[in-house]
């Protein structure tokens, strides 16, 4: 195509079909032609053709026909060098791996030869010892024979020539042929003879002492089979030596102390006695018990077997795991003074917490719902004189009886708070009984003396009825008139407490493992299970491992009553303990143990024991009891509920209050109670049982609320126990069947009986008293005896059907499904009404 066509030449036009030049070091070598289908490299006219490779006879990397398109000579050369370097490195790696494998194989061979050499040396030493022992035995026998020959008369023997060269030479040869008996290294000649004797000559291997079968031996087939182990050969040689020495008498039996629990497996019993299982099974079969080694036997049977085998039995039980909690008797020189623990008790709203607030200069009642204390508060107060006092504030409501009792069990002094304007009340009497049962001294604080209607003398007089004689009445119980509002008498109260504590001489040993009582326990959202513990003995430190009730844990943190973290807590110090694996019961005892394994084992044992106890309490022992229980349950209506509270003590108090609600016809059944927020699992249990969920100072989380809305489960929240008990009592009252009451509204006397076709017998009556109604019930009386009770079929006056007939009027009556009526019978007319019943 020419240039006059108005188009560029093919070599100068862009796009497909254009010609481009390839440059290398500033010189044009080839021309690249791009077509629509492929890229073709055309050699430049006059350019030299690439030379073929001298080594391989193939074109070199500069051959355009063998080179990929678009790659220059320098790039091709670099790639070839990289390829050669990679191949060289691969060859070096292969050579290195081969050398390492060869070195490892050599090391294995060396170790194998060393092991075989050691085995051979051990065998040689054993053979030398055996030969020495045999020689000693032979010498002993020869000496005995010589003694016997000397004892026997000797016949005259011919004279022996003094010099016998032949005999001397034979003796020397015999001595040379004999193995070395002196315990030293055997001579080469003797070693060769010993090897020939054992089949280990120059041409044979050490087949008798080959040891364990190795993988190489098994694959190569060099060993004909597995040989006896070295230990077996040693045992055989020991038996042979004992037999040669004449020690065939049986060994002395070892008497063992065998620990036997309540039940034990046969194989385990044999193992503890160090006897063969087959012998133990045989003894059991002789006793008539066809058991196998995997079956269990009781402790009595195990005792018979142990005595038969000549051992001693040591009986143990599952409760022995608690033996690690030892009761240490403290020495008098280790005891040091401790602060007294004072419990404030009394009736509700008598000012117990307000009195403690006045002492602590704090305001606790503002944090309690309704101004009522519903938890046990544990505080420490330091007086102006420097004395430290530990206070426990117990609630006064009747439902918290167990909490008040718990407060009395851990206290040293009880302050009985009685309001001067209210005098002695039911919970006051209950607090007195708790204090007397605990055997602790009592101080009476007559509160609210600032009120106009206060009468302290009346309080002192009424306390006499309950055998509490105060000092003002010539008794031994201290009494102080105080006012929490004005602060009157607080100093005298603290002096009385200090005096009483000084009389008691309270001491404890702080340098021992801690022991304490759980005052309260709760499940905190952020901190987990938290227990308020009053330390009674020892010192509780951070990091101690402890067990409390069915739970165990490690002290992660200790928090005092002011909210500050402390490192340790001594006797009479109340602290919050963090680090439990579960929420303990209020009133449980906390004991510090040495290891975590001991704590876990004790916890598992207590959990299983509690589970067995609950199962035994709920199970009927006989079929008659089971049928009676089922029949009783049929006639009793139940109100199932689920209770979740903020602390363990409140949950227990609510459950006890629920158990008191009900009678022979209805009762409240607590399906589940716990501590913490209401969860989705609680909603699932409530739905399956048709029970409402009661939350006391807790709330349901979001998943639980959604599940309750979907499943229609009712959730009720309470913060005051009064309201909770009243609502549950009202709900239980709704399950009571209504009371049926009969109201007599009239009497009628039958004058004559008529037979009416289609109706039957109709009584002609006169209403003598009250009114006769068509819808009322009737009774037929004959000679003042009830003959029939039913309803009226018809009530007519003249020919008209009427609803009622007044007194003094005549009417006609017909009974429903009853015709045996006679003149002079009396008809009693009454109405029934249903009256709703309430639980008292």
PDB file of C-alpha atoms in Angstrom, residues 564-663:
ATOM      1  CA  UNK A 564     -13.316   0.286 101.010  1.00  0.00           C
ATOM      2  CA  UNK A 565     -11.251  -2.716  99.944  1.00  0.00           C
ATOM      3  CA  UNK A 566      -9.098  -4.276 102.659  1.00  0.00           C
ATOM      4  CA  UNK A 567      -6.411  -6.947 102.562  1.00  0.00           C
ATOM      5  CA  UNK A 568      -7.554  -8.863 105.652  1.00  0.00           C
ATOM      6  CA  UNK A 569     -10.313  -9.023 108.252  1.00  0.00           C
ATOM      7  CA  UNK A 570      -9.749 -10.092 111.847  1.00  0.00           C
ATOM      8  CA  UNK A 571     -12.165 -11.400 114.485  1.00  0.00           C
ATOM      9  CA  UNK A 572     -15.518  -9.565 114.867  1.00  0.00           C
ATOM     10  CA  UNK A 573     -15.010  -7.695 111.582  1.00  0.00           C
ATOM     11  CA  UNK A 574     -17.897  -7.824 109.062  1.00  0.00           C
ATOM     12  CA  UNK A 575     -16.764  -7.823 105.413  1.00  0.00           C
ATOM     13  CA  UNK A 576     -18.173  -8.593 101.994  1.00  0.00           C
ATOM     14  CA  UNK A 577     -16.380 -11.539 100.392  1.00  0.00           C
ATOM     15  CA  UNK A 578     -16.045 -11.803  96.607  1.00  0.00           C
ATOM     16  CA  UNK A 579     -14.860 -14.885  94.743  1.00  0.00           C
ATOM     17  CA  UNK A 580     -17.501 -17.535  95.459  1.00  0.00           C
ATOM     18  CA  UNK A 581     -18.604 -20.036  92.823  1.00  0.00           C
ATOM     19  CA  UNK A 582     -22.243 -19.776  93.959  1.00  0.00           C
ATOM     20  CA  UNK A 583     -24.535 -18.017  96.401  1.00  0.00           C
ATOM     21  CA  UNK A 584     -24.358 -19.627  99.868  1.00  0.00           C
ATOM     22  CA  UNK A 585     -27.202 -19.890 102.327  1.00  0.00           C
ATOM     23  CA  UNK A 586     -27.379 -17.235 104.999  1.00  0.00           C
ATOM     24  CA  UNK A 587     -26.139 -18.738 108.254  1.00  0.00           C
ATOM     25  CA  UNK A 588     -23.576 -21.069 106.637  1.00  0.00           C
ATOM     26  CA  UNK A 589     -20.188 -21.380 108.302  1.00  0.00           C
ATOM     27  CA  UNK A 590     -17.106 -20.267 106.374  1.00  0.00           C
ATOM     28  CA  UNK A 591     -13.921 -22.315 106.887  1.00  0.00           C
ATOM     29  CA  UNK A 592     -10.538 -21.700 105.285  1.00  0.00           C
ATOM     30  CA  UNK A 593      -8.813 -24.809 103.894  1.00  0.00           C
ATOM     31  CA  UNK A 594      -5.329 -25.388 102.502  1.00  0.00           C
ATOM     32  CA  UNK A 595      -5.913 -26.427  98.878  1.00  0.00           C
ATOM     33  CA  UNK A 596      -8.494 -25.875  96.212  1.00  0.00           C
ATOM     34  CA  UNK A 597      -8.925 -29.621  95.763  1.00  0.00           C
ATOM     35  CA  UNK A 598      -9.999 -30.013  99.399  1.00  0.00           C
ATOM     36  CA  UNK A 599     -12.513 -27.176  99.087  1.00  0.00           C
ATOM     37  CA  UNK A 600     -13.974 -28.618  95.893  1.00  0.00           C
ATOM     38  CA  UNK A 601     -14.223 -32.116  97.396  1.00  0.00           C
ATOM     39  CA  UNK A 602     -15.993 -30.867 100.532  1.00  0.00           C
ATOM     40  CA  UNK A 603     -18.376 -28.767  98.424  1.00  0.00           C
ATOM     41  CA  UNK A 604     -19.265 -31.733  96.191  1.00  0.00           C
ATOM     42  CA  UNK A 605     -19.881 -33.956  99.216  1.00  0.00           C
ATOM     43  CA  UNK A 606     -22.162 -31.397 100.888  1.00  0.00           C
ATOM     44  CA  UNK A 607     -24.075 -30.799  97.666  1.00  0.00           C
ATOM     45  CA  UNK A 608     -24.682 -34.520  97.189  1.00  0.00           C
ATOM     46  CA  UNK A 609     -25.666 -34.968 100.837  1.00  0.00           C
ATOM     47  CA  UNK A 610     -28.185 -32.117 100.598  1.00  0.00           C
ATOM     48  CA  UNK A 611     -29.590 -33.553  97.374  1.00  0.00           C
ATOM     49  CA  UNK A 612     -30.006 -36.997  98.967  1.00  0.00           C
ATOM     50  CA  UNK A 613     -31.666 -35.439 101.993  1.00  0.00           C
ATOM     51  CA  UNK A 614     -34.172 -33.549  99.857  1.00  0.00           C
ATOM     52  CA  UNK A 615     -34.905 -36.677  97.823  1.00  0.00           C
ATOM     53  CA  UNK A 616     -35.446 -38.722 100.977  1.00  0.00           C
ATOM     54  CA  UNK A 617     -37.713 -36.067 102.500  1.00  0.00           C
ATOM     55  CA  UNK A 618     -39.879 -35.819  99.400  1.00  0.00           C
ATOM     56  CA  UNK A 619     -40.131 -39.529  98.680  1.00  0.00           C
ATOM     57  CA  UNK A 620     -42.789 -41.790 100.182  1.00  0.00           C
ATOM     58  CA  UNK A 621     -41.330 -44.819 101.903  1.00  0.00           C
ATOM     59  CA  UNK A 622     -44.292 -47.184 101.441  1.00  0.00           C
ATOM     60  CA  UNK A 623     -47.026 -47.649  98.889  1.00  0.00           C
ATOM     61  CA  UNK A 624     -49.687 -46.775 101.474  1.00  0.00           C
ATOM     62  CA  UNK A 625     -47.999 -43.468 102.216  1.00  0.00           C
ATOM     63  CA  UNK A 626     -47.708 -42.757  98.505  1.00  0.00           C
ATOM     64  CA  UNK A 627     -51.422 -43.405  97.929  1.00  0.00           C
ATOM     65  CA  UNK A 628     -52.402 -41.343 100.962  1.00  0.00           C
ATOM     66  CA  UNK A 629     -50.244 -38.451  99.778  1.00  0.00           C
ATOM     67  CA  UNK A 630     -51.747 -38.607  96.283  1.00  0.00           C
ATOM     68  CA  UNK A 631     -55.279 -38.678  97.716  1.00  0.00           C
ATOM     69  CA  UNK A 632     -54.526 -35.719  99.978  1.00  0.00           C
ATOM     70  CA  UNK A 633     -53.082 -33.737  97.097  1.00  0.00           C
ATOM     71  CA  UNK A 634     -56.245 -34.302  95.049  1.00  0.00           C
ATOM     72  CA  UNK A 635     -58.356 -32.432  97.605  1.00  0.00           C
ATOM     73  CA  UNK A 636     -55.931 -29.523  98.028  1.00  0.00           C
ATOM     74  CA  UNK A 637     -55.750 -26.663  95.549  1.00  0.00           C
ATOM     75  CA  UNK A 638     -52.258 -25.267  94.980  1.00  0.00           C
ATOM     76  CA  UNK A 639     -51.078 -21.812  93.994  1.00  0.00           C
ATOM     77  CA  UNK A 640     -47.636 -22.268  92.427  1.00  0.00           C
ATOM     78  CA  UNK A 641     -45.256 -19.281  92.468  1.00  0.00           C
ATOM     79  CA  UNK A 642     -41.615 -18.513  91.665  1.00  0.00           C
ATOM     80  CA  UNK A 643     -39.702 -16.188  93.981  1.00  0.00           C
ATOM     81  CA  UNK A 644     -36.552 -14.232  93.120  1.00  0.00           C
ATOM     82  CA  UNK A 645     -35.081 -11.880  95.716  1.00  0.00           C
ATOM     83  CA  UNK A 646     -32.071  -9.632  96.002  1.00  0.00           C
ATOM     84  CA  UNK A 647     -30.486 -11.426  98.965  1.00  0.00           C
ATOM     85  CA  UNK A 648     -30.642 -14.938 100.371  1.00  0.00           C
ATOM     86  CA  UNK A 649     -32.156 -13.945 103.710  1.00  0.00           C
ATOM     87  CA  UNK A 650     -35.084 -12.147 102.096  1.00  0.00           C
ATOM     88  CA  UNK A 651     -35.748 -15.149  99.842  1.00  0.00           C
ATOM     89  CA  UNK A 652     -35.829 -17.479 102.856  1.00  0.00           C
ATOM     90  CA  UNK A 653     -38.142 -15.152 104.752  1.00  0.00           C
ATOM     91  CA  UNK A 654     -40.551 -14.943 101.798  1.00  0.00           C
ATOM     92  CA  UNK A 655     -40.593 -18.727 101.410  1.00  0.00           C
ATOM     93  CA  UNK A 656     -41.368 -19.156 105.116  1.00  0.00           C
ATOM     94  CA  UNK A 657     -44.169 -16.605 104.870  1.00  0.00           C
ATOM     95  CA  UNK A 658     -45.612 -18.419 101.837  1.00  0.00           C
ATOM     96  CA  UNK A 659     -45.601 -21.741 103.702  1.00  0.00           C
ATOM     97  CA  UNK A 660     -47.788 -20.225 106.416  1.00  0.00           C
ATOM     98  CA  UNK A 661     -50.442 -19.131 103.901  1.00  0.00           C
ATOM     99  CA  UNK A 662     -53.211 -21.652 103.322  1.00  0.00           C
ATOM    100  CA  UNK A 663     -55.359 -24.239 105.057  1.00  0.00           C
TER     101      UNK A 663
END
